[in-house]
Amino acid sequence: LNRKTLQMTYSPLTLWINIIIKVLIILRQKLSCLKAIKSHKNNAVDQPWKTQEYVAKVMNELYLNSPAGLCGNEDCGQMSAWYVFSAMGFYPVNPISGQYEIGTPFPEVQLHLDNGKTFTVKAPAVSKENIYIRSTKLNGKPYDKSYITHEQIMSGATLEFEMGKEKVTSDQ
């Protein structure tokens, strides 16, 4: 297309409308990503199912294997870092605390640590439908917290999730 064709095809108003629409789409995606980061705070108010639901939704709908597959503005890697942590099943909402809030993991993740140990996360039944954690085990023992600690990761622990389609609330 040459300049003359573009001038005839698009009026200045049409161009501005298209730009505004694209900016609004990016802002919507950005807001969804920021909400996903903040959603881990639901763990602190005894509603981890909300975290699991929103994290799974953002990971499945806003991160795609395509040129436009990153959620909004990449923020120098922050949104990619959120995705990588969330895929492992946890996120450091407050990195200084040494705690990682649990979300919805991939089926299996292994971190080979500098100390020679391997931290493993297993959720074999996780899927687009099975996004809710039914129960958790740490090193084969029942685990009832909505977070894991840096020490547990560095010890080479194994974190196992039983996943399901129904949310688990604190009154169940």
mmCIF file of N, CA and C in Angstrom, residues 85 90 92 94-101 111 113-115 117-120 138-139 143 145 147-159:
data_model
loop_
_atom_site.group_PDB
_atom_site.id
_atom_site.type_symbol
_atom_site.label_atom_id
_atom_site.label_comp_id
_atom_site.label_asym_id
_atom_site.label_seq_id
_atom_site.Cartn_x
_atom_site.Cartn_y
_atom_site.Cartn_z
ATOM 1 N N PHE A 85 6.663 -18.239 37.838
ATOM 2 C CA PHE A 85 6.367 -18.624 39.223
ATOM 3 C C PHE A 85 4.998 -19.293 39.309
ATOM 4 N N PHE A 90 3.382 -21.334 42.665
ATOM 5 C CA PHE A 90 3.528 -20.398 43.785
ATOM 6 C C PHE A 90 4.067 -19.066 43.289
ATOM 7 N N PRO A 92 5.982 -15.226 44.930
ATOM 8 C CA PRO A 92 6.459 -14.467 46.089
ATOM 9 C C PRO A 92 5.773 -13.098 46.186
ATOM 10 N N ASN A 94 5.321 -11.222 48.734
ATOM 11 C CA ASN A 94 6.218 -10.376 49.523
ATOM 12 C C ASN A 94 7.556 -11.115 49.624
ATOM 13 N N PRO A 95 8.475 -10.863 48.697
ATOM 14 C CA PRO A 95 9.724 -11.627 48.649
ATOM 15 C C PRO A 95 10.533 -11.591 49.949
ATOM 16 N N ILE A 96 10.421 -10.530 50.708
ATOM 17 C CA ILE A 96 11.195 -10.408 51.950
ATOM 18 C C ILE A 96 10.712 -11.402 52.992
ATOM 19 N N SER A 97 9.439 -11.806 52.935
ATOM 20 C CA SER A 97 8.888 -12.714 53.945
ATOM 21 C C SER A 97 9.458 -14.119 53.857
ATOM 22 N N GLY A 98 9.971 -14.491 52.682
ATOM 23 C CA GLY A 98 10.455 -15.862 52.505
ATOM 24 C C GLY A 98 9.335 -16.849 52.269
ATOM 25 N N GLN A 99 8.118 -16.334 52.047
ATOM 26 C CA GLN A 99 6.972 -17.193 51.779
ATOM 27 C C GLN A 99 6.515 -17.009 50.334
ATOM 28 N N TYR A 100 6.050 -18.107 49.757
ATOM 29 C CA TYR A 100 5.542 -18.118 48.384
ATOM 30 C C TYR A 100 4.090 -18.587 48.453
ATOM 31 N N GLU A 101 3.169 -17.738 48.011
ATOM 32 C CA GLU A 101 1.749 -18.073 48.055
ATOM 33 C C GLU A 101 1.425 -19.103 46.976
ATOM 34 N N LEU A 111 12.837 -28.085 40.174
ATOM 35 C CA LEU A 111 13.876 -27.063 40.254
ATOM 36 C C LEU A 111 15.145 -27.734 40.752
ATOM 37 N N LEU A 113 18.457 -27.282 42.268
ATOM 38 C CA LEU A 113 19.011 -26.193 43.068
ATOM 39 C C LEU A 113 20.538 -26.231 43.110
ATOM 40 N N ASP A 114 21.130 -25.080 43.398
ATOM 41 C CA ASP A 114 22.587 -24.973 43.487
ATOM 42 C C ASP A 114 23.170 -25.870 44.571
ATOM 43 N N ASN A 115 22.376 -26.186 45.593
ATOM 44 C CA ASN A 115 22.880 -27.028 46.682
ATOM 45 C C ASN A 115 22.833 -28.524 46.338
ATOM 46 N N LYS A 117 20.204 -30.284 45.542
ATOM 47 C CA LYS A 117 18.888 -30.872 45.805
ATOM 48 C C LYS A 117 17.906 -30.477 44.697
ATOM 49 N N THR A 118 16.784 -31.173 44.657
ATOM 50 C CA THR A 118 15.746 -30.888 43.660
ATOM 51 C C THR A 118 14.424 -30.660 44.363
ATOM 52 N N PHE A 119 13.825 -29.506 44.129
ATOM 53 C CA PHE A 119 12.491 -29.195 44.626
ATOM 54 C C PHE A 119 11.505 -29.601 43.536
ATOM 55 N N THR A 120 10.486 -30.379 43.917
ATOM 56 C CA THR A 120 9.538 -30.916 42.942
ATOM 57 C C THR A 120 8.112 -30.523 43.307
ATOM 58 N N LEU A 138 3.247 -32.216 51.583
ATOM 59 C CA LEU A 138 4.639 -31.787 51.518
ATOM 60 C C LEU A 138 5.477 -32.943 52.045
ATOM 61 N N ASN A 139 6.348 -33.469 51.207
ATOM 62 C CA ASN A 139 7.161 -34.647 51.545
ATOM 63 C C ASN A 139 6.292 -35.813 52.019
ATOM 64 N N TYR A 143 -0.449 -31.175 54.203
ATOM 65 C CA TYR A 143 0.041 -29.799 54.381
ATOM 66 C C TYR A 143 -1.153 -28.867 54.259
ATOM 67 N N LYS A 145 -1.195 -25.300 54.783
ATOM 68 C CA LYS A 145 -0.928 -23.875 54.632
ATOM 69 C C LYS A 145 -1.128 -23.447 53.178
ATOM 70 N N TYR A 147 0.818 -21.390 51.645
ATOM 71 C CA TYR A 147 2.126 -20.909 51.188
ATOM 72 C C TYR A 147 3.186 -21.971 51.475
ATOM 73 N N ILE A 148 4.318 -21.827 50.818
ATOM 74 C CA ILE A 148 5.500 -22.616 51.148
ATOM 75 C C ILE A 148 6.617 -21.619 51.451
ATOM 76 N N THR A 149 7.645 -22.095 52.117
ATOM 77 C CA THR A 149 8.727 -21.191 52.488
ATOM 78 C C THR A 149 9.963 -21.432 51.616
ATOM 79 N N HIS A 150 10.810 -20.444 51.609
ATOM 80 C CA HIS A 150 12.069 -20.559 50.869
ATOM 81 C C HIS A 150 12.885 -21.734 51.410
ATOM 82 N N GLU A 151 12.861 -21.925 52.714
ATOM 83 C CA GLU A 151 13.597 -23.049 53.321
ATOM 84 C C GLU A 151 13.076 -24.393 52.818
ATOM 85 N N GLN A 152 11.758 -24.514 52.661
ATOM 86 C CA GLN A 152 11.188 -25.769 52.164
ATOM 87 C C GLN A 152 11.629 -26.035 50.728
ATOM 88 N N ILE A 153 11.669 -24.984 49.931
ATOM 89 C CA ILE A 153 12.141 -25.142 48.549
ATOM 90 C C ILE A 153 13.590 -25.589 48.552
ATOM 91 N N MET A 154 14.431 -24.887 49.312
ATOM 92 C CA MET A 154 15.868 -25.169 49.326
ATOM 93 C C MET A 154 16.200 -26.525 49.941
ATOM 94 N N SER A 155 15.284 -27.078 50.725
ATOM 95 C CA SER A 155 15.536 -28.393 51.324
ATOM 96 C C SER A 155 15.338 -29.521 50.313
ATOM 97 N N GLY A 156 14.815 -29.167 49.129
ATOM 98 C CA GLY A 156 14.566 -30.195 48.122
ATOM 99 C C GLY A 156 13.269 -30.944 48.369
ATOM 100 N N ALA A 157 12.300 -30.265 48.940
ATOM 101 C CA ALA A 157 11.022 -30.887 49.272
ATOM 102 C C ALA A 157 10.256 -31.289 48.013
ATOM 103 N N THR A 158 9.248 -32.124 48.220
ATOM 104 C CA THR A 158 8.299 -32.477 47.158
ATOM 105 C C THR A 158 6.926 -32.001 47.599
ATOM 106 N N LEU A 159 6.316 -31.164 46.774
ATOM 107 C CA LEU A 159 4.994 -30.608 47.038
ATOM 108 C C LEU A 159 4.021 -31.253 46.063
#
